[in-house]
XYZ file of C-alpha atoms in Angstrom:
699
model
C 86.212 117.550 207.377
C 88.741 115.910 205.063
C 88.093 115.965 201.328
C 87.066 113.072 199.123
C 89.223 113.558 196.023
C 91.233 110.354 196.468
C 88.242 108.158 197.392
C 86.456 109.455 194.291
C 89.413 108.463 192.139
C 89.475 105.052 193.790
C 85.734 104.697 193.204
C 86.052 105.523 189.510
C 88.925 103.069 189.076
C 86.947 100.388 190.884
C 83.894 101.013 188.693
C 86.045 100.682 185.592
C 87.342 97.317 186.859
C 83.829 96.038 187.638
C 82.516 97.123 184.236
C 85.481 95.398 182.590
C 84.722 92.117 184.374
C 80.976 92.369 183.731
C 81.315 93.020 179.999
C 84.056 90.427 179.464
C 82.126 87.771 181.381
C 78.963 88.474 179.386
C 80.834 88.474 176.071
C 81.990 84.886 176.494
C 78.396 83.671 176.899
C 76.509 85.660 174.251
C 76.402 83.031 171.441
C 75.061 80.307 173.732
C 72.584 82.524 175.571
C 71.438 85.042 172.944
C 72.709 83.969 169.523
C 70.392 82.668 166.758
C 71.105 79.151 168.041
C 71.164 80.160 171.695
C 68.797 79.358 174.547
C 66.900 82.674 174.397
C 67.755 84.418 171.093
C 68.026 88.152 171.643
C 66.378 88.957 168.291
C 63.001 87.985 169.772
C 63.129 90.798 172.320
C 63.464 93.716 169.871
C 60.501 93.849 167.537
C 59.424 97.254 166.148
C 55.919 98.152 167.284
C 55.287 100.901 164.743
C 56.205 103.626 167.242
C 58.413 106.616 166.649
C 62.157 106.116 166.928
C 62.614 108.204 170.068
C 59.515 106.797 171.789
C 60.742 103.286 171.032
C 64.183 104.130 172.420
C 62.703 105.651 175.598
C 60.401 102.700 176.314
C 63.109 100.119 175.550
C 66.375 102.013 176.082
C 68.967 100.002 174.208
C 71.555 100.942 171.602
C 70.896 97.591 169.921
C 68.036 99.188 167.983
C 70.793 100.610 165.767
C 72.552 97.264 165.156
C 70.912 96.732 161.714
C 72.423 100.023 160.531
C 75.833 98.378 161.031
C 74.774 95.206 159.250
C 74.584 93.249 162.531
C 71.841 91.201 164.133
C 70.914 91.755 167.792
C 73.339 89.140 169.154
C 76.225 90.505 167.073
C 75.385 94.001 168.245
C 75.486 92.733 171.814
C 78.921 91.215 171.143
C 80.153 94.545 169.773
C 78.813 96.424 172.801
C 80.444 93.949 175.192
C 83.816 94.146 173.445
C 83.766 97.937 173.294
C 82.629 98.089 176.920
C 85.491 95.830 177.995
C 88.083 97.878 176.106
C 86.693 101.218 177.267
C 86.609 100.071 180.895
C 90.161 98.718 180.573
C 91.291 102.068 179.204
C 89.597 103.947 182.053
C 91.292 101.647 184.532
C 94.749 102.341 183.117
C 94.512 105.940 181.865
C 93.340 108.740 184.169
C 92.443 110.817 181.108
C 89.650 108.333 180.292
C 88.006 108.590 183.721
C 85.669 111.083 182.209
C 81.938 111.671 182.507
C 81.403 110.621 178.876
C 83.309 107.353 179.402
C 81.108 106.240 182.275
C 77.987 107.392 180.449
C 78.912 105.109 177.548
C 79.637 102.204 179.909
C 76.302 102.658 181.693
C 74.377 102.987 178.420
C 76.052 99.865 177.013
C 75.216 97.741 180.067
C 71.657 99.087 180.177
C 71.360 98.153 176.504
C 72.494 94.608 177.276
C 70.062 94.258 180.169
C 67.139 95.212 177.915
C 67.664 92.028 175.854
C 69.253 89.897 178.584
C 65.940 88.429 179.770
C 66.127 86.041 182.733
C 69.907 85.635 182.494
C 70.461 89.313 183.327
C 67.796 89.673 186.013
C 70.134 89.411 188.992
C 70.298 92.007 191.747
C 73.941 92.753 191.040
C 73.084 93.666 187.450
C 70.625 96.249 188.793
C 73.210 97.372 191.354
C 75.813 97.824 188.624
C 73.405 99.958 186.594
C 72.533 102.154 189.572
C 76.156 102.525 190.655
C 77.238 103.069 187.059
C 74.874 106.021 186.724
C 76.266 107.507 189.928
C 79.747 107.125 188.429
C 78.566 109.304 185.543
C 77.806 112.082 188.040
C 80.958 111.518 190.102
C 83.319 111.505 187.115
C 84.740 114.922 186.190
C 83.689 116.652 183.007
C 87.344 117.418 182.392
C 90.534 116.300 184.111
C 92.185 119.140 186.062
C 95.910 119.765 185.518
C 98.215 118.133 188.055
C 99.583 121.466 189.258
C 96.525 123.641 188.937
C 97.028 127.031 190.578
C 94.346 129.396 191.724
C 94.679 133.154 191.414
C 96.968 134.971 193.858
C 99.201 131.908 194.194
C 96.815 129.665 196.131
C 96.328 126.028 195.227
C 92.936 125.497 193.629
C 90.453 123.581 195.761
C 87.765 121.153 194.653
C 84.701 122.321 192.793
C 81.837 123.013 195.205
C 79.561 120.327 193.724
C 82.037 117.431 193.678
C 80.993 115.880 196.985
C 77.254 115.756 196.229
C 77.078 112.840 193.744
C 79.642 110.915 195.806
C 77.315 111.186 198.806
C 74.738 109.228 196.792
C 77.224 106.348 196.663
C 77.239 106.258 200.456
C 73.439 106.365 200.521
C 73.293 103.479 198.044
C 75.667 101.434 200.216
C 73.430 102.120 203.201
C 70.296 101.015 201.336
C 71.996 97.865 200.058
C 73.374 96.697 203.396
C 70.476 97.750 205.638
C 67.850 96.169 203.370
C 69.914 92.987 202.991
C 69.962 92.601 206.761
C 66.311 93.491 207.327
C 64.836 91.124 204.721
C 66.532 88.153 206.356
C 64.245 88.685 209.343
C 61.107 89.943 207.589
C 61.130 86.763 205.456
C 60.479 84.715 208.628
C 63.095 82.225 207.447
C 63.586 79.772 210.344
C 67.291 79.415 209.560
C 67.937 83.131 210.010
C 65.739 83.416 213.084
C 67.352 80.325 214.594
C 70.849 81.691 213.775
C 71.614 78.444 211.895
C 71.671 79.897 208.359
C 75.416 79.496 207.897
C 75.246 75.805 208.758
C 73.448 75.477 205.390
C 74.727 78.460 203.402
C 78.198 77.254 202.415
C 76.782 73.950 201.151
C 73.647 75.231 199.414
C 74.864 78.456 197.758
C 74.966 78.502 193.989
C 78.675 78.035 193.333
C 80.736 77.146 196.411
C 84.521 77.439 196.536
C 86.935 74.917 198.070
C 87.008 77.143 201.170
C 83.254 76.612 201.509
C 83.844 72.945 202.387
C 86.141 73.893 205.265
C 83.849 76.701 206.460
C 80.898 74.292 206.431
C 82.628 72.027 208.947
C 83.310 74.759 211.516
C 81.593 74.325 214.923
C 77.876 75.147 214.994
C 78.304 77.677 217.809
C 80.770 79.590 215.606
C 78.299 79.544 212.688
C 75.626 81.034 214.940
C 78.009 83.679 216.236
C 78.870 84.610 212.630
C 75.142 85.057 211.895
C 74.921 87.457 214.847
C 77.937 89.339 213.456
C 76.230 89.463 210.046
C 73.122 91.078 211.555
C 75.369 93.539 213.394
C 77.257 94.525 210.239
C 74.191 94.704 207.996
C 71.601 96.286 210.315
C 73.292 98.061 213.230
C 76.444 99.386 211.533
C 75.049 101.064 208.338
C 73.605 104.115 210.200
C 77.211 104.849 211.192
C 77.910 105.616 207.524
C 76.518 109.084 208.307
C 78.165 109.485 211.717
C 79.795 112.888 212.381
C 82.784 111.149 214.011
C 85.322 110.109 211.402
C 86.610 107.050 213.277
C 83.088 105.637 213.441
C 82.809 105.861 209.672
C 86.178 104.155 209.293
C 85.131 101.396 211.691
C 81.985 100.911 209.590
C 84.172 100.782 206.483
C 86.428 98.032 207.819
C 83.483 95.983 209.060
C 81.915 96.049 205.582
C 85.232 95.154 203.946
C 85.664 92.209 206.316
C 82.208 90.853 205.454
C 82.731 91.176 201.704
C 86.194 89.588 201.765
C 84.882 86.585 203.716
C 82.052 86.166 201.192
C 84.547 86.318 198.311
C 86.658 83.596 199.927
C 83.746 81.246 200.588
C 81.575 81.796 197.485
C 81.696 82.582 193.762
C 79.546 85.708 193.545
C 81.038 87.124 190.340
C 81.582 90.894 190.537
C 78.954 91.549 193.217
C 81.238 91.663 196.250
C 83.868 93.601 194.286
C 81.185 96.147 193.428
C 80.146 96.381 197.081
C 83.783 96.989 198.031
C 83.870 99.802 195.472
C 80.819 101.341 197.156
C 82.613 101.344 200.512
C 85.106 103.916 199.183
C 82.415 106.508 199.949
C 83.207 106.006 203.645
C 86.838 107.076 203.207
C 88.451 110.494 202.948
C 91.691 112.031 201.748
C 93.214 111.965 205.220
C 92.904 108.171 205.269
C 94.283 107.768 201.743
C 97.485 109.841 201.511
C 98.235 111.066 198.017
C 101.808 109.755 198.121
C 103.349 106.990 200.158
C 105.932 109.331 201.590
C 103.356 111.835 202.813
C 101.554 109.601 205.294
C 103.303 111.191 208.271
C 101.768 114.399 209.427
C 103.388 117.154 211.381
C 101.812 117.480 214.814
C 100.622 120.991 215.443
C 99.492 122.361 218.794
C 95.704 122.419 219.084
C 93.582 124.964 220.863
C 91.474 123.950 223.851
C 88.166 124.004 221.874
C 89.598 121.483 219.422
C 90.927 119.352 222.242
C 87.526 119.429 223.926
C 85.823 118.475 220.670
C 88.252 115.577 220.223
C 87.500 114.366 223.743
C 83.738 114.537 223.128
C 84.177 112.629 219.861
C 86.119 109.916 221.689
C 83.421 109.627 224.332
C 80.730 109.383 221.653
C 82.741 106.733 219.852
C 83.145 104.642 223.000
C 79.434 105.039 223.777
C 78.493 103.746 220.302
C 80.809 100.740 220.611
C 79.392 99.984 224.040
C 75.833 100.271 222.758
C 76.561 97.885 219.864
C 78.158 95.374 222.224
C 75.236 95.603 224.638
C 72.754 95.156 221.801
C 74.508 91.997 220.586
C 74.555 90.478 224.065
C 70.994 91.480 224.932
C 69.103 90.740 221.701
C 70.976 87.563 220.830
C 71.471 86.178 224.325
C 75.226 85.780 224.072
C 76.687 83.678 226.887
C 80.240 82.397 227.195
C 80.601 78.772 228.279
C 84.110 78.691 229.728
C 84.059 74.946 230.340
C 83.108 74.028 226.760
C 85.015 76.980 225.252
C 81.963 78.028 223.246
C 79.609 80.985 222.957
C 75.881 80.283 223.162
C 73.485 82.528 221.239
C 69.780 82.721 220.513
C 67.292 85.275 219.215
C 65.519 86.896 222.166
C 63.008 89.034 220.241
C 59.907 88.031 218.281
C 58.843 88.717 214.710
C 56.143 91.108 215.942
C 58.669 93.064 217.996
C 61.033 93.298 215.028
C 58.193 94.416 212.716
C 57.259 97.183 215.165
C 60.906 98.230 215.438
C 61.233 98.313 211.643
C 58.061 100.397 211.354
C 59.539 102.803 213.905
C 62.990 103.229 212.342
C 62.350 103.120 208.568
C 61.119 106.711 208.325
C 63.836 108.061 210.693
C 66.509 106.436 208.525
C 65.099 108.393 205.598
C 65.289 111.582 207.675
C 68.838 110.628 208.635
C 69.716 110.449 204.955
C 67.937 113.744 204.290
C 69.821 115.460 207.140
C 73.146 114.125 205.880
C 72.320 115.311 202.356
C 71.324 118.745 203.706
C 74.732 118.991 205.397
C 76.447 118.121 202.111
C 74.408 120.777 200.328
C 75.328 123.404 202.931
C 78.982 122.416 202.687
C 78.842 122.733 198.901
C 77.180 126.132 199.220
C 79.883 127.316 201.642
C 82.597 126.160 199.233
C 80.866 128.099 196.476
C 81.114 131.291 198.528
C 84.902 130.793 198.626
C 85.248 130.746 194.836
C 87.141 133.822 193.557
C 86.308 135.674 190.355
C 82.843 136.426 189.002
C 83.184 134.116 185.970
C 84.439 131.193 188.054
C 81.717 131.892 190.609
C 79.028 131.886 187.904
C 80.264 128.602 186.379
C 80.458 127.028 189.835
C 76.893 128.191 190.569
C 75.590 126.576 187.367
C 77.372 123.306 188.138
C 76.194 123.351 191.744
C 72.597 123.958 190.655
C 72.635 121.092 188.133
C 74.370 118.523 190.314
C 72.518 119.602 193.445
C 69.150 119.193 191.719
C 70.186 115.795 190.302
C 71.376 114.619 193.722
C 68.156 115.626 195.473
C 66.038 114.087 192.694
C 67.903 110.760 192.822
C 67.618 110.711 196.605
C 63.848 111.225 196.355
C 63.565 108.507 193.706
C 65.557 106.029 195.813
C 63.168 106.396 198.764
C 60.460 104.503 196.851
C 62.304 101.164 196.396
C 63.980 101.565 199.786
C 60.585 101.702 201.505
C 59.423 98.418 199.937
C 60.726 96.579 202.998
C 58.152 98.349 205.211
C 54.741 98.672 203.470
C 53.157 101.223 205.830
C 56.079 103.627 205.352
C 55.943 103.048 201.607
C 52.317 104.166 201.559
C 53.096 107.394 203.444
C 55.753 108.580 201.015
C 55.255 111.823 199.139
C 53.302 111.143 195.929
C 55.795 113.235 193.977
C 58.510 110.695 194.809
C 56.302 107.900 193.462
C 55.717 109.828 190.236
C 59.422 110.522 189.779
C 60.275 106.884 190.364
C 57.586 105.697 187.954
C 58.888 107.994 185.214
C 62.447 106.569 185.293
C 61.893 103.077 186.691
C 62.775 101.418 183.373
C 66.210 103.087 183.490
C 66.964 101.305 186.801
C 68.351 104.451 188.416
C 67.153 103.190 191.821
C 66.338 99.622 192.834
C 65.294 97.576 195.841
C 67.753 95.101 197.306
C 67.636 92.195 199.696
C 70.147 89.399 199.237
C 69.882 85.936 200.815
C 66.316 86.612 201.892
C 65.601 82.944 202.607
C 67.978 80.046 203.133
C 67.269 77.257 200.632
C 68.205 73.589 200.711
C 67.617 73.033 204.442
C 67.095 69.310 203.758
C 69.921 69.062 201.250
C 71.089 71.055 198.249
C 68.712 70.461 195.275
C 70.603 69.990 192.023
C 69.390 69.263 188.477
C 71.495 66.745 186.543
C 71.026 66.523 182.761
C 71.362 63.140 181.061
C 71.518 62.089 177.409
C 71.024 58.771 175.662
C 71.094 57.261 172.173
C 68.653 54.418 172.877
C 66.558 55.644 175.818
C 67.930 52.914 178.126
C 71.580 53.767 178.766
C 71.969 57.279 180.094
C 75.112 59.414 180.408
C 75.314 62.435 182.677
C 76.127 65.800 181.110
C 78.696 67.479 183.356
C 78.764 71.282 183.715
C 82.043 73.167 184.096
C 81.168 74.997 187.290
C 78.056 73.791 189.112
C 78.205 70.644 191.303
C 77.814 67.357 189.465
C 80.611 64.832 189.819
C 80.934 64.148 193.549
C 84.722 63.737 193.220
C 85.354 67.120 191.614
C 86.295 70.003 193.938
C 84.281 73.232 193.762
C 85.891 75.680 191.320
C 87.014 79.287 191.773
C 85.513 81.396 188.993
C 85.219 84.901 190.533
C 84.784 87.475 188.976
C 83.134 85.496 186.147
C 79.447 84.657 186.390
C 78.414 81.517 184.485
C 74.831 82.611 184.012
C 73.482 79.256 182.840
C 74.922 77.536 185.927
C 73.288 80.162 188.134
C 69.906 79.657 186.491
C 70.281 75.886 186.861
C 70.540 76.496 190.618
C 67.292 78.488 190.607
C 65.587 75.896 188.396
C 66.340 73.152 190.936
C 64.285 74.986 193.577
C 60.965 74.297 191.795
C 59.346 72.441 188.866
C 60.790 72.923 185.383
C 57.665 74.825 184.339
C 58.831 77.687 186.593
C 61.926 77.955 184.364
C 60.653 78.060 180.763
C 64.156 78.552 179.364
C 65.030 75.013 180.512
C 62.860 73.550 177.733
C 64.805 75.604 175.195
C 68.065 74.295 176.685
C 66.876 70.713 176.187
C 65.931 71.507 172.578
C 69.371 72.976 171.816
C 71.115 69.928 173.295
C 68.994 67.599 171.153
C 69.911 69.722 168.136
C 73.598 69.642 169.109
C 74.040 73.416 168.929
C 77.700 74.189 169.600
C 77.208 77.662 171.197
C 74.978 76.142 173.900
C 77.295 73.171 174.399
C 80.167 75.610 175.046
C 78.221 76.999 178.009
C 78.286 73.503 179.519
C 81.778 72.412 178.455
C 84.138 74.806 176.716
C 86.216 71.944 175.301
C 84.541 69.317 173.142
C 86.362 66.459 174.866
C 84.513 67.200 178.101
C 81.075 66.877 176.502
C 80.014 63.213 176.160
C 77.959 63.798 172.984
C 80.409 65.935 171.020
C 80.499 63.495 168.074
C 76.752 63.114 167.717
C 73.882 64.830 169.563
C 71.907 62.621 171.966
C 68.637 61.141 170.716
C 67.001 61.586 174.102
C 67.540 64.091 176.916
C 66.090 64.066 180.416
C 66.861 65.677 183.779
C 66.943 64.244 187.295
C 66.745 66.080 190.612
C 69.274 65.102 193.281
C 70.108 66.361 196.740
C 73.747 67.099 197.435
C 75.634 67.414 200.729
C 79.272 68.182 201.414
C 81.266 65.070 202.229
C 82.412 64.465 205.792
C 86.036 64.898 206.864
C 87.888 61.681 206.244
C 86.036 60.670 203.075
C 88.979 60.466 200.720
C 88.552 61.623 197.110
C 85.027 62.965 197.574
C 83.783 66.518 198.000
C 80.064 65.717 197.806
C 77.485 63.075 198.687
C 74.239 62.878 196.763
C 70.888 61.109 196.693
C 68.361 60.780 193.851
C 65.035 62.521 194.564
C 62.804 62.526 191.469
C 62.593 63.066 187.756
C 62.838 66.763 186.934
C 62.209 66.728 183.162
C 60.795 63.741 181.247
C 62.765 61.975 178.488
C 62.138 63.746 175.172
C 63.492 63.670 171.641
C 63.155 65.929 168.614
C 59.577 65.937 167.448
C 58.294 64.609 170.773
C 54.724 65.890 171.434
C 55.607 66.780 175.024
C 58.565 68.901 173.900
C 56.571 70.615 171.155
C 53.726 71.356 173.567
C 56.092 72.956 176.089
C 57.790 75.031 173.387
C 54.425 76.341 172.202
C 53.255 76.967 175.756
C 56.295 79.114 176.563
C 56.465 80.815 173.145
C 59.899 79.356 172.414
C 59.270 77.928 168.972
C 61.201 79.444 166.083
C 58.236 80.748 164.092
C 60.469 82.318 161.476
C 64.141 81.730 160.706
C 66.543 84.564 161.520
C 67.037 87.075 158.755
C 70.177 86.215 156.825
C 72.812 88.938 156.947
C 75.851 89.231 154.769
C 78.905 87.644 156.367
C 81.144 89.707 154.087
C 80.532 92.743 156.296
C 83.922 93.886 157.600
C 82.556 94.399 161.107
C 80.955 90.946 161.107
C 84.230 89.376 159.976
C 86.129 91.238 162.712
C 83.697 90.015 165.384
C 83.982 86.469 164.051
C 87.788 86.653 164.108
C 87.887 87.901 167.712
C 85.469 85.163 168.773
C 87.612 82.529 167.046
C 90.745 83.719 168.855
C 89.140 83.778 172.302
C 86.872 80.712 172.111
C 89.547 78.177 173.173
C 89.982 80.044 176.478
C 87.646 79.545 179.415
C 85.940 82.667 180.673
C 87.710 82.809 184.090
C 91.046 82.571 182.261
C 90.150 85.590 180.113
C 89.065 87.645 183.131
C 92.108 86.691 185.185
C 94.258 87.491 182.146
C 92.770 90.985 182.032
C 93.424 91.382 185.752
C 97.049 90.259 185.414
C 97.517 92.589 182.440
C 96.315 95.544 184.476
C 98.510 94.511 187.408
C 101.555 94.138 185.148
C 101.067 97.539 183.549
C 100.573 99.138 186.972
C 103.804 97.560 188.231
C 105.693 98.837 185.195
C 104.267 102.307 185.719
C 105.344 102.235 189.362
C 108.868 101.069 188.480
C 109.413 103.514 185.646
C 107.725 106.420 187.407
C 105.924 109.321 185.755
C 107.654 110.495 182.583
C 107.915 114.123 181.676
C 109.403 115.641 178.493
C 112.882 117.261 178.698
C 111.458 120.740 178.310
C 109.185 120.217 181.286
C 112.100 118.939 183.363
C 114.160 122.020 182.469
C 111.279 124.281 183.466
C 110.854 122.367 186.713
C 114.514 122.790 187.745
C 114.985 126.318 186.401
C 115.286 128.730 189.350
C 112.539 131.314 189.619
C 113.512 134.993 189.144
C 114.609 136.727 192.328
C 114.153 140.373 193.153
C 117.381 141.019 195.075
C 120.948 139.814 195.411
C 120.264 137.900 198.607
C 117.628 135.900 196.813
C 120.081 135.057 194.022
C 122.633 133.824 196.569
C 119.933 131.732 198.266
C 118.978 130.231 194.935
C 122.569 129.114 194.299
C 123.013 127.688 197.800
C 121.720 124.191 197.021
C 124.544 123.782 194.483
C 127.139 124.186 197.231
C 129.251 121.070 197.917
C 128.482 121.326 201.626
C 124.932 120.124 200.948
C 123.347 122.802 203.109
C 119.785 123.805 202.245
C 118.055 127.139 202.343
C 114.342 127.411 203.026
C 112.418 127.943 199.796
C 109.990 130.770 199.274
C 106.357 129.709 199.455
C 104.578 129.785 196.138
């Protein structure tokens, strides 16, 4: 089997990029979300309970407990963590020396610290996925970077450490859990759109933040939408078991199918860093043979193979063809695929029932766990075999210690992950080993393993619900408050904001799905708009000219619920159509009894003013200066600027090539000592004007 050194490097670089985007995106929104004048001030979440320092840190694991020691409040501490996280991730992306275990531990700890005070705005599945993947990156990252030309004793090139493949296998297992559960929950939810294969006829229009491509995808033929739903079920349910296939080409086929799905989602929806993170997870399906170390080394010399190897290759090909045939048969049989040659369409329908699917899920959930256990056992045996090849008693002892530590951690994390994975099938969940439940309960607050299930139900089947805020000075003439990213003005095209996540816009989408009482933070948003708090206004419009009440806060604020639909082809100048549905939030003003009652009910009243901290603190002044420099820029511009900076530096590195000091170059070109005269003549042969070459001695 080919090694995984290059995929691991690609994984670590990808994790650095995702952390960079996540921290930078969060940084731009901290004052409006968590500042003293924000929607949900972070200082309310960290209140000492009279417990010991270490017990308090274990129960609420966040570095922000130490912010007062630096003279910062909780929001300022969160800003500092986000800035340091962005810079550290940027450094790890550019400098191989920073792709170190300690670097990723700091990144994971910083994001976990943010999530502890993030409240509802950091309760998304991709935040949990980033924490789980980030912890795996800590285990995958090397404790020290090996030299580029590391040599083993007796002249052999040093191989990988025996334990290196174990943590990286957990990345593959996480990808399997994510994709398989995401496919299964679409059917266990009994959503009629998924069962009727019509989900994509609504998805592009009703997702949180569509892109311009969503409009065009929405108007594709219905039969093609239904066929794409069938392909989604194939990629998310049938393909993931191939992640553990013994045939390499099957794993690569699974890799490209996952990449195709994620790229299409990126094109047709603004899902921040989630799809980028999923693409990073797919690197666990690759190997060194598929990612040549140098561009010039992609060609391999064909060597004659023995008949056992040829027979094994033939059997692998037959198995591969059998799997492809089985997948094709399953698609045709279970989704009733029929080609209509006259209409040039493909008809499809679900041919199985919910009861049949539930029985199938009950049958396969436990075997998928055993499949993971068998694959992990193979990785452990492979690691043990590599350990037997280590030369030297000291090296063997060190390798044994590392293998014991990382092997135990890998098995423990696998056991822990079985608990949230089994949530999708309750009877299997109840039969799990009680020790796994205890392990999971002990570390659940660290989010080392989570349950997943995206797009469980399709919303907005009768039209996309949307909340529109309005302000007024007299209570009679109302002006709409336009958000930067979410739909509002029917003439404005959908934006492209990936990899930024405007967290207020996302929560506005969730708020529209129910009454405002299901979203307590919305009352706090209304209060901040009535007070004219600039940090909150910047979440809605970054530039004052785009906010209709920038000169004076509105006297009254209310919210209306509309239903939105994409415009039809041919409607010039319009991207949306909309229809008023009902009042979402009643008209209120400062001091209004209704507003005060809601604030008390949700515990959102400022019972005590924030503790004043000295603004002369050097660190506070530095944070204020950085904020002042970056505030004129919109968040997507900052993130794209970081991306272009990385791309520019990478291009310069590629053009200039690796630099080495003169002494190193002299050592590199200095001929090695030869034992006889013939060797000396051979060493001088390359300097001959004829250009002839002499075979070099193997080192």
